[in-house]
Amino acid sequence: MDKRKKTITLLLGAALLATTATACGNDNDGNAEASSGASTASASASASGEKMKLMVWNFDADKTNLDGYAMNAIRDKLGVDIGFYNSTNDAAAIKEKLLLQIASGDIPDWWKEVPFADADKFADQGAAAEIPIDMLQQNAPKYMAWMEKNLGADPMRFVRHEDGKIYNLPVLWTLASSSEIIGYRQDWLKKVGIAKTPDTVEEMEAALTKFRNDDPDGNGKKDTYGMTASATTIQTIFSSVFGAYGVYPGATVDENGKAVRGEIEPGAKEALTTLNKWFKADLIDPEFFVNKDSNVDDKVISSKVGTVQRSWWEFIQPEAFYEGKYYAQLRKNVPEADWALSSGPKGPSGSFGITQGNPMLGTGIQFGKQLEKDPEKMAAYLKMFDATSFDLDLYTKIHYGEKGKTFEIKSDGTYAYIPPYDTDEARTKFGIGNYYHAPASFNDYDFQAPFMTRGDLMPVKEAAASKGIGKYDFMTPLAKPAYDEFQDALTQLTIKSFIDFITGRRPISEFDKYVADWKKAGGDKVLAEAQATLDQLNKK
Amino acid sequence: MQATATESAVQTRSSGRAKGRFNKFRQYRMLFLMLVPGFIFLLVFNYAPMYGLVLAFKDFRITSGILDSPWVGMKHFNKVFDDPHFYVVLKNTILISVYKLIFGFPAPIAFALLLNEMRRPLFRKWVQTVSYLPHFISWIVLAGIFTTLFSLDGPVNALVKAFGHAPVVFMADERYFRSILVGTSVFQSFGWSSIIFLAAIAGVDPQLHEAAIMDGAGRFRRMIQITLPMLAPVISIMLILSMGTILDAGFDQIFNMYNAQVYGVADVIDTYVYRLGLINADYSYSTAVGMFKSVVALILLLSVNRLVKAVGGSDHTLW
Amino acid sequence: MVYRKTRLGMAADLCLYAAMTLLMLITLYPFWMQLVTSLESGASVYTTRLMFVPEQVSLEAYRLAFHFKPLWTGYLNTIVRTALGVLCMLIVTSLTAYPLSKKDLPFNRAFTGFLLLTMLFTGGLIPNYLLIRELHLLNSVWALVLPGTLSAFNALVMRNFFRSIPESLEESARVDGAGYLRIFISVILPLSAPVLATLALWVGVGHWNAWFDSLIYIADGHKQVLQVVLRKILIENDTADMNAMIQKMNTHSEYTDRQLQAAVVMLSIVPMLVVYPFAQKYFVQGVMVGAIKG
């Protein structure tokens, strides 16, 4: 009796364990071969006797078709076979995933857009391949021409590694260096009786005063402010007012061969004085320093403020470029709303401008170390990158497909999909669209203009784009260990001090003390490093 | 020594006779067998990857892998401890965390006790369900809502103005910001955290209440003298376990709510390491910081465990 | 009802119900706000005011999300992952917690310490990825289920609950000749519904909301979980331009469309709310018994 019970208990125990094991322990064998996209791909790429296989990144598995029209166009054009590296379009994971792939030994043939510090590490630690300059010139001539057009001769000088070699193909986001502008509510200006867009600091002050006091939204309440901003970075803190005094905070700029940080220049003190005056006069959103970007959006779109700094394409029709958030969303509330655009107010000496972004905001493309031993393949990749980005025929085939079947060119020169290809689903099935990263990184917006802007809106776009004027940080793509070490402390110090000066918590007379603190907190080392780098660049 | 003595005493009592080690194992064979799957899981999924911790003492080179990266000794720890700002964020982390513990820990207990006093089942169900909702809403969204609530023309300032005071930019005021962090964190989590206490209350033997009612004990007295003591083991174990996360002051919340004006009081270890990592992704450094946090948590956990043991005996401790 | 209806008691009741009602309204507010935002069509989602009702109702965001085909496979994958995760967790955790609840078990302290260390020290992302890869679990739902199956926290919470079950119940079963396993299955588990439900809910919600592990371990789009799909809807609607995306990565702004974002929050919360009442009954059981008897 006792024994039987024991046996039953044991059996039960064993059964329970077995269920656990099958429920939790076993991985299903069916998935054993389905390792990450990268490893399967490189395995099949090494099969001999076939066409060379080039890999295209696929961040949107549901929007792409490996055997569709676009990929076949590349196959035909270059005489290669094409495979996909499957990843995700989630920024949070792309980087981690790549790092994990490399760390586990599955180095992809190429990758794009990792942070600068990572790209340097990949080069230093032997994960990224050297890209010989003559191979680049031979196989990617259009890319090189585009780079030269924007950066002058020897555009690769910005990415040359310490050892003098090139490890990445920089991506230029040409818009960055001229994106930030100031928008004034045109309808408000009209309402308060100002005929022309404010041009000087005084005129700007007059406009802001009226925006605050003259009830520009006509709701009978004094609930509008002249201007708002956020203080998440140094650049977002009223950069245009600093530009009026000739300084560009938040960026290391080249002033005739001298590396300068705008935040510690005398001009910054003048700008802070002006801003402090405006803050005291209640012209500035009194809680601008709490704002995140979304709060700024809220305040602009719900007509709480009349002046704001933003990328130019946010102020114009979405059909003229893209997004047009401040235009489209605002008009849902206020149909007659419009924006008067400005490059920022002119100061006493006639200076103006806004801190802009370095066009080399990302590291661009790197090749896996294994391609150093396979120059033919690297050359083929370079050819593919060049053709997909700058060859009108191939570009059109990838993005728009077959003329007369999937798209047509309208009389005003714009491209339009023909139904049923005006839906994502139909395009995915046919295998065309914007989701094929081969590499889809080099965007020559002059070349792409017909695809992005409706013909009749071209002047609107041109006018808005021409307003973005200012300087940018030349150090962005360059190695800067001192900056990396001190930037967090310096940035926090500057943002805090600027807000204190503007809001009057700290008297402007202490500006020099702030500058001294800044230098002591590592700022002098940052400047010395930047100067050395600049000398090096200008020598060449 | 003492532990062994108690153990054998217990054994003597429960089995009636002590027959040495072998018998002891025979007696507990089934219990050991039950531990096997958990043991395997821990070994495979927790202990096997722990070799990654050596990164704290190495300079991680991605192509060499973790094991072949060069040793650098205490370099990363020295970097952490030589950084003056680290002590600022450490202080902030501890303060915020301790405040959250002081206010956030009792809140769900009180809520569970009060909920238990409600005798309309439908209403209670509603309150209970609704109290969990904030737990499901991300801090990005909540931060936006709180920024609006505490803004100059928000309802909180309307109240301030109604009492004749000047409005305050609460979110940018070092005097109020930590209180806002603690308050909103309690708001977000009290309902959800109360589940475990409700579960424990559900286990309270109704007969105890009946007996107390016979003795003429009122509701409040029964709550304090019967329900609360029954919760003591859960409370103490939750308190001890919460020490394990004492240096996590709540990254998502703080990252989405802080601004430059309050960095002095709100910058915590996790936000600082995150900002450093953006510029210079350094796995070794963050591993070192993580290890520091773990060691502190371990020490605190053991201390609190000992404290609880001294106060309440070994019934309420981890071991 | 033996409760004495004193005036004091009534007043206390009144206070209690009033306080709870207020609490309910406060906690409901963010959720309500999301609901309103998700239904709001006008640009008034960009308002700085507090919203209580949508100005113009529109189901546009939901329509957009529902037309996103991977949404449904996402739901399915998340349900599978959550169910497997909760099931495995309950089995392994209770099997571990029960022996540890026996204070006289030899090496109990050592086991507990072994368990506790895993709560404090983790190996980090890279070794975990390599492990999953070596086990050939990449691209499998088990990569999402197995690593979190046994957590020290849950095991200790459950262990403590087991300890609070009166010894006498076990004793009487033992007198009947039941072994540990039988006691565990037929005595302990049935009495542990509240703690099992609590942990199931905790872990279930954790699985429901998890996305990072799925992004890292799952390459196949058809196997992605709901949260990944929802993030994708947001990102997709946000921008198709890689360069703009990089800039956003660098500046960390959250530009996403409010209405869509709110709809996405709703889509992930509502199923949880539907499930919740079923779990809830385990938390009030004892109290109900008490109330009826009392």
PDB file of C-alpha atoms in Angstrom, chain A residues 6 9-10 13 17 20 24-25 95-96 98-100 102-103 107 115 117-118 121-122 124-127 225 231-232 286-287 289-290 292 295 298 304 483-485 487-488 492 495-496 499-500 503 505, chain B residues 26 29-30 33-34 36-37 41 60-65 85 144 147-148 150-153 169 171-174 255-264 267 272 275-283:
ATOM      1  CA  LYS A   6       5.142   6.191  -3.366  1.00  0.00           C
ATOM      2  CA  THR A   9       3.806  10.029  -6.350  1.00  0.00           C
ATOM      3  CA  LEU A  10       7.066   9.441  -8.151  1.00  0.00           C
ATOM      4  CA  GLY A  13       6.453  13.925 -10.152  1.00  0.00           C
ATOM      5  CA  LEU A  17       8.737  17.436 -14.693  1.00  0.00           C
ATOM      6  CA  THR A  20       7.654  21.333 -17.657  1.00  0.00           C
ATOM      7  CA  CYS A  24       9.394  25.161 -21.361  1.00  0.00           C
ATOM      8  CA  GLY A  25      12.612  23.360 -22.038  1.00  0.00           C
ATOM      9  CA  LYS A  95      21.981  49.742 -33.202  1.00  0.00           C
ATOM     10  CA  GLU A  96      21.811  47.057 -30.530  1.00  0.00           C
ATOM     11  CA  LEU A  98      23.993  45.322 -35.224  1.00  0.00           C
ATOM     12  CA  LEU A  99      26.264  45.359 -32.224  1.00  0.00           C
ATOM     13  CA  LEU A 100      25.032  41.924 -31.205  1.00  0.00           C
ATOM     14  CA  ILE A 102      29.090  41.825 -34.826  1.00  0.00           C
ATOM     15  CA  ALA A 103      29.818  40.693 -31.279  1.00  0.00           C
ATOM     16  CA  ILE A 107      29.575  40.583 -39.369  1.00  0.00           C
ATOM     17  CA  PRO A 115      26.728  56.567 -33.749  1.00  0.00           C
ATOM     18  CA  ALA A 117      31.665  56.619 -31.235  1.00  0.00           C
ATOM     19  CA  ASP A 118      30.602  53.139 -32.367  1.00  0.00           C
ATOM     20  CA  LYS A 121      35.312  51.611 -32.407  1.00  0.00           C
ATOM     21  CA  PHE A 122      34.386  49.349 -35.293  1.00  0.00           C
ATOM     22  CA  ASP A 124      39.756  50.651 -34.361  1.00  0.00           C
ATOM     23  CA  GLN A 125      38.826  47.166 -33.313  1.00  0.00           C
ATOM     24  CA  GLY A 126      38.872  45.614 -36.729  1.00  0.00           C
ATOM     25  CA  ALA A 127      35.191  45.107 -37.481  1.00  0.00           C
ATOM     26  CA  TYR A 225       3.075  85.080 -25.800  1.00  0.00           C
ATOM     27  CA  ALA A 231      15.700  74.131 -23.457  1.00  0.00           C
ATOM     28  CA  THR A 232      16.466  70.505 -24.193  1.00  0.00           C
ATOM     29  CA  PRO A 286       7.506  82.102 -18.945  1.00  0.00           C
ATOM     30  CA  GLU A 287       7.973  78.353 -18.773  1.00  0.00           C
ATOM     31  CA  PHE A 289      12.599  75.930 -20.070  1.00  0.00           C
ATOM     32  CA  VAL A 290      10.165  73.227 -19.033  1.00  0.00           C
ATOM     33  CA  LYS A 292       9.818  69.400 -24.416  1.00  0.00           C
ATOM     34  CA  ASN A 295       4.971  71.179 -25.565  1.00  0.00           C
ATOM     35  CA  ASP A 298       1.200  72.223 -28.561  1.00  0.00           C
ATOM     36  CA  LYS A 304      -0.439  80.369 -27.796  1.00  0.00           C
ATOM     37  CA  TYR A 483      34.562  66.884 -25.919  1.00  0.00           C
ATOM     38  CA  ASP A 484      33.128  63.433 -25.302  1.00  0.00           C
ATOM     39  CA  GLU A 485      34.535  63.503 -21.807  1.00  0.00           C
ATOM     40  CA  GLN A 487      30.291  67.593 -22.936  1.00  0.00           C
ATOM     41  CA  ASP A 488      27.678  66.484 -20.467  1.00  0.00           C
ATOM     42  CA  GLN A 492      24.270  71.127 -18.283  1.00  0.00           C
ATOM     43  CA  ILE A 495      21.727  75.354 -20.252  1.00  0.00           C
ATOM     44  CA  LYS A 496      21.264  76.027 -16.563  1.00  0.00           C
ATOM     45  CA  ILE A 499      18.047  79.921 -18.260  1.00  0.00           C
ATOM     46  CA  ASP A 500      19.127  81.609 -15.042  1.00  0.00           C
ATOM     47  CA  THR A 503      14.831  84.478 -16.248  1.00  0.00           C
ATOM     48  CA  ARG A 505      17.602  84.292 -11.336  1.00  0.00           C
TER      49      ARG A 505
ATOM     50  CA  ARG B  26      15.592  10.338   1.522  1.00  0.00           C
ATOM     51  CA  ARG B  29      14.013  13.516  -1.986  1.00  0.00           C
ATOM     52  CA  MET B  30      10.810  14.721  -3.581  1.00  0.00           C
ATOM     53  CA  LEU B  33      13.467  16.757  -7.195  1.00  0.00           C
ATOM     54  CA  MET B  34      11.002  19.628  -7.369  1.00  0.00           C
ATOM     55  CA  VAL B  36      15.585  20.622 -10.209  1.00  0.00           C
ATOM     56  CA  PRO B  37      13.760  22.509 -13.005  1.00  0.00           C
ATOM     57  CA  PHE B  41      16.618  27.498 -15.365  1.00  0.00           C
ATOM     58  CA  PHE B  60      35.348  45.595 -24.347  1.00  0.00           C
ATOM     59  CA  ARG B  61      36.578  45.019 -27.887  1.00  0.00           C
ATOM     60  CA  ILE B  62      33.711  43.968 -30.040  1.00  0.00           C
ATOM     61  CA  THR B  63      35.659  41.696 -32.380  1.00  0.00           C
ATOM     62  CA  SER B  64      37.542  39.990 -29.554  1.00  0.00           C
ATOM     63  CA  GLY B  65      34.417  39.123 -27.637  1.00  0.00           C
ATOM     64  CA  HIS B  85      29.189  64.437 -10.795  1.00  0.00           C
ATOM     65  CA  GLY B 144       2.965  65.191 -20.909  1.00  0.00           C
ATOM     66  CA  THR B 147       3.498  68.965 -17.413  1.00  0.00           C
ATOM     67  CA  THR B 148       0.114  70.361 -18.406  1.00  0.00           C
ATOM     68  CA  PHE B 150       1.586  71.733 -13.284  1.00  0.00           C
ATOM     69  CA  SER B 151       1.998  74.407 -15.958  1.00  0.00           C
ATOM     70  CA  LEU B 152       1.492  78.091 -15.237  1.00  0.00           C
ATOM     71  CA  ASP B 153      -2.074  78.103 -16.501  1.00  0.00           C
ATOM     72  CA  VAL B 169       6.604  76.820 -12.434  1.00  0.00           C
ATOM     73  CA  MET B 171       8.269  71.425 -12.979  1.00  0.00           C
ATOM     74  CA  ALA B 172      11.305  73.699 -12.959  1.00  0.00           C
ATOM     75  CA  ASP B 173      11.505  74.363  -9.268  1.00  0.00           C
ATOM     76  CA  GLU B 174      14.109  72.461  -7.323  1.00  0.00           C
ATOM     77  CA  PHE B 255      13.953  61.052 -18.166  1.00  0.00           C
ATOM     78  CA  ASN B 256      10.583  62.158 -19.441  1.00  0.00           C
ATOM     79  CA  MET B 257       9.907  64.692 -16.720  1.00  0.00           C
ATOM     80  CA  TYR B 258      13.134  66.436 -15.850  1.00  0.00           C
ATOM     81  CA  ASN B 259      14.613  69.549 -17.428  1.00  0.00           C
ATOM     82  CA  ALA B 260      17.811  71.532 -17.128  1.00  0.00           C
ATOM     83  CA  GLN B 261      16.512  73.630 -14.253  1.00  0.00           C
ATOM     84  CA  VAL B 262      16.149  70.656 -11.942  1.00  0.00           C
ATOM     85  CA  TYR B 263      19.118  68.511 -12.947  1.00  0.00           C
ATOM     86  CA  GLY B 264      20.662  69.456  -9.632  1.00  0.00           C
ATOM     87  CA  ASP B 267      19.679  63.760 -12.310  1.00  0.00           C
ATOM     88  CA  TYR B 272      23.465  60.219 -16.290  1.00  0.00           C
ATOM     89  CA  ARG B 275      23.438  60.590 -21.500  1.00  0.00           C
ATOM     90  CA  LEU B 276      27.056  59.496 -21.350  1.00  0.00           C
ATOM     91  CA  GLY B 277      26.235  56.400 -23.352  1.00  0.00           C
ATOM     92  CA  LEU B 278      24.675  58.429 -26.146  1.00  0.00           C
ATOM     93  CA  ILE B 279      27.955  60.141 -26.863  1.00  0.00           C
ATOM     94  CA  ASN B 280      30.265  57.318 -26.089  1.00  0.00           C
ATOM     95  CA  ALA B 281      28.636  53.921 -25.956  1.00  0.00           C
ATOM     96  CA  ASP B 282      30.776  52.059 -23.480  1.00  0.00           C
ATOM     97  CA  TYR B 283      29.617  48.633 -22.381  1.00  0.00           C
TER      98      TYR B 283
END
